[in-house]
mmCIF file of C-alpha atoms in Angstrom:
data_model
loop_
_atom_site.group_PDB
_atom_site.id
_atom_site.type_symbol
_atom_site.label_atom_id
_atom_site.label_comp_id
_atom_site.label_asym_id
_atom_site.label_seq_id
_atom_site.Cartn_x
_atom_site.Cartn_y
_atom_site.Cartn_z
ATOM 1 C CA UNK Y 1 7.563 6.412 8.838
ATOM 2 C CA UNK Y 2 9.584 8.975 9.904
ATOM 3 C CA UNK Y 3 12.925 5.903 9.505
ATOM 4 C CA UNK Y 4 11.146 5.381 5.659
ATOM 5 C CA UNK Y 5 11.561 8.933 4.457
ATOM 6 C CA UNK Y 6 14.921 9.908 6.182
ATOM 7 C CA UNK Y 7 16.191 6.460 4.125
ATOM 8 C CA UNK Y 8 14.667 7.849 0.896
ATOM 9 C CA UNK Y 9 15.707 11.170 1.740
ATOM 10 C CA UNK Y 10 19.376 10.578 2.414
ATOM 11 C CA UNK Y 11 20.121 7.057 0.158
ATOM 12 C CA UNK Y 12 18.118 8.405 -2.875
ATOM 13 C CA UNK Y 13 16.846 5.405 -4.822
ATOM 14 C CA UNK Y 14 15.055 4.860 -8.167
ATOM 15 C CA UNK Y 15 11.967 4.671 -7.093
ATOM 16 C CA UNK Y 16 10.088 3.476 -3.771
ATOM 17 C CA UNK Y 17 7.121 1.747 -2.508
ATOM 18 C CA UNK Y 18 5.778 2.533 1.017
ATOM 19 C CA UNK Y 19 2.702 0.706 2.554
ATOM 20 C CA UNK Y 20 0.596 1.599 5.704
ATOM 21 C CA UNK Y 21 -2.618 1.437 7.584
ATOM 22 C CA UNK Y 22 -5.442 3.651 6.300
ATOM 23 C CA UNK Y 23 -5.558 5.223 10.017
ATOM 24 C CA UNK Y 24 -2.349 7.007 9.041
ATOM 25 C CA UNK Y 25 -4.661 9.442 7.136
ATOM 26 C CA UNK Y 26 -6.877 10.688 10.762
ATOM 27 C CA UNK Y 27 -4.264 9.842 13.006
ATOM 28 C CA UNK Y 28 -3.713 12.682 14.830
ATOM 29 C CA UNK Y 29 -6.266 14.707 13.730
ATOM 30 C CA UNK Y 30 -4.685 14.386 10.399
ATOM 31 C CA UNK Y 31 -1.269 15.591 11.528
ATOM 32 C CA UNK Y 32 0.723 12.355 10.557
ATOM 33 C CA UNK Y 33 -0.643 12.335 7.037
ATOM 34 C CA UNK Y 34 0.188 16.359 7.161
ATOM 35 C CA UNK Y 35 3.856 14.888 8.212
ATOM 36 C CA UNK Y 36 4.012 12.543 6.156
ATOM 37 C CA UNK Y 37 3.206 14.306 2.761
ATOM 38 C CA UNK Y 38 5.323 17.795 3.899
ATOM 39 C CA UNK Y 39 8.491 15.679 4.180
ATOM 40 C CA UNK Y 40 7.503 14.075 0.733
ATOM 41 C CA UNK Y 41 6.678 17.549 -0.941
ATOM 42 C CA UNK Y 42 9.985 18.345 0.291
ATOM 43 C CA UNK Y 43 11.447 15.634 -1.963
ATOM 44 C CA UNK Y 44 9.488 16.889 -4.680
ATOM 45 C CA UNK Y 45 12.439 18.200 -6.868
ATOM 46 C CA UNK Y 46 14.053 14.480 -6.952
ATOM 47 C CA UNK Y 47 11.054 12.507 -7.044
ATOM 48 C CA UNK Y 48 7.406 12.292 -8.116
ATOM 49 C CA UNK Y 49 5.378 10.782 -6.090
ATOM 50 C CA UNK Y 50 1.911 9.617 -5.188
ATOM 51 C CA UNK Y 51 -0.515 7.861 -3.225
ATOM 52 C CA UNK Y 52 -3.744 5.591 -3.233
ATOM 53 C CA UNK Y 53 -6.167 3.784 -0.841
ATOM 54 C CA UNK Y 54 -5.722 0.330 -2.072
ATOM 55 C CA UNK Y 55 -8.116 -2.537 -0.584
ATOM 56 C CA UNK Y 56 -6.935 -6.493 -1.443
ATOM 57 C CA UNK Y 57 -10.349 -7.033 -1.800
ATOM 58 C CA UNK Y 58 -10.677 -5.064 -5.275
ATOM 59 C CA UNK Y 59 -7.499 -6.901 -6.156
ATOM 60 C CA UNK Y 60 -9.277 -10.753 -6.271
ATOM 61 C CA UNK Y 61 -7.793 -11.252 -3.001
ATOM 62 C CA UNK Y 62 -11.075 -12.504 -0.727
ATOM 63 C CA UNK Y 63 -10.312 -10.024 2.229
ATOM 64 C CA UNK Y 64 -10.868 -6.632 2.907
ATOM 65 C CA UNK Y 65 -7.860 -4.810 3.572
ATOM 66 C CA UNK Y 66 -7.990 -1.119 2.528
ATOM 67 C CA UNK Y 67 -3.795 -0.152 2.861
ATOM 68 C CA UNK Y 68 -2.309 3.371 1.810
ATOM 69 C CA UNK Y 69 0.395 2.509 -1.211
ATOM 70 C CA UNK Y 70 2.413 5.452 -1.423
ATOM 71 C CA UNK Y 71 5.218 5.227 -4.704
ATOM 72 C CA UNK Y 72 7.561 7.594 -6.055
ATOM 73 C CA UNK Y 73 10.001 7.608 -8.967
ATOM 74 C CA UNK Y 74 13.018 9.879 -9.464
ATOM 75 C CA UNK Y 75 11.764 12.371 -11.875
ATOM 76 C CA UNK Y 76 14.528 12.287 -14.291
ATOM 77 C CA UNK Y 77 13.141 7.978 -14.610
ATOM 78 C CA UNK Y 78 9.219 8.456 -15.224
ATOM 79 C CA UNK Y 79 6.549 11.031 -15.141
ATOM 80 C CA UNK Y 80 3.922 9.250 -13.269
ATOM 81 C CA UNK Y 81 2.813 5.877 -11.376
ATOM 82 C CA UNK Y 82 1.071 3.837 -13.368
ATOM 83 C CA UNK Y 83 -1.425 2.573 -10.761
ATOM 84 C CA UNK Y 84 -3.324 -0.665 -11.160
ATOM 85 C CA UNK Y 85 -6.530 -0.965 -12.181
ATOM 86 C CA UNK Y 86 -9.145 -3.481 -10.184
ATOM 87 C CA UNK Y 87 -9.366 -6.810 -10.823
ATOM 88 C CA UNK Y 88 -12.963 -8.610 -10.298
ATOM 89 C CA UNK Y 89 -13.025 -11.196 -7.489
ATOM 90 C CA UNK Y 90 -12.895 -14.643 -8.729
ATOM 91 C CA UNK Y 91 -12.103 -16.005 -5.405
ATOM 92 C CA UNK Y 92 -13.954 -16.497 -2.132
ATOM 93 C CA UNK Y 93 -12.332 -17.492 1.876
ATOM 94 C CA UNK Y 94 -13.572 -21.309 1.303
ATOM 95 C CA UNK Y 95 -11.638 -21.289 -1.862
ATOM 96 C CA UNK Y 96 -8.274 -20.907 0.110
ATOM 97 C CA UNK Y 97 -9.126 -23.899 2.693
ATOM 98 C CA UNK Y 98 -7.782 -26.974 2.503
ATOM 99 C CA UNK Y 99 -10.874 -29.300 2.813
ATOM 100 C CA UNK Y 100 -9.245 -32.068 3.817
ATOM 101 C CA UNK Y 101 -9.250 -33.232 7.283
ATOM 102 C CA UNK Y 102 -5.097 -33.828 8.045
ATOM 103 C CA UNK Y 103 -3.229 -35.883 10.726
ATOM 104 C CA UNK Y 104 -6.995 -36.255 13.052
ATOM 105 C CA UNK Y 105 -7.368 -32.809 13.383
ATOM 106 C CA UNK Y 106 -11.185 -33.163 13.486
ATOM 107 C CA UNK Y 107 -11.386 -29.340 11.727
ATOM 108 C CA UNK Y 108 -14.391 -29.102 8.884
ATOM 109 C CA UNK Y 109 -15.253 -26.632 7.015
ATOM 110 C CA UNK Y 110 -19.225 -26.205 6.797
ATOM 111 C CA UNK Y 111 -20.728 -25.505 3.326
#
């Protein structure tokens, strides 16, 4: 994470998106998250930044995968981060499986 933040600090892109595991919030008793947010706060004169814990299952993906998303945009370009609204799930894992047996592999999906 430190390399990402250093890159942002040095190169000052117009915007950035960082994704990480939710364990970052609690690793090292929260010290890792505190270090990240402190570094981001040190760039507040350049960037508006925000974060969310989003789970893939809330965006029509048939698996639970909670991740931290950190987004930032130069203050000269925007005042806020437009976060997505959840999308109702319409698929299950079985919808993503090819149910046709191929090349005699003998795999069958239980119904």
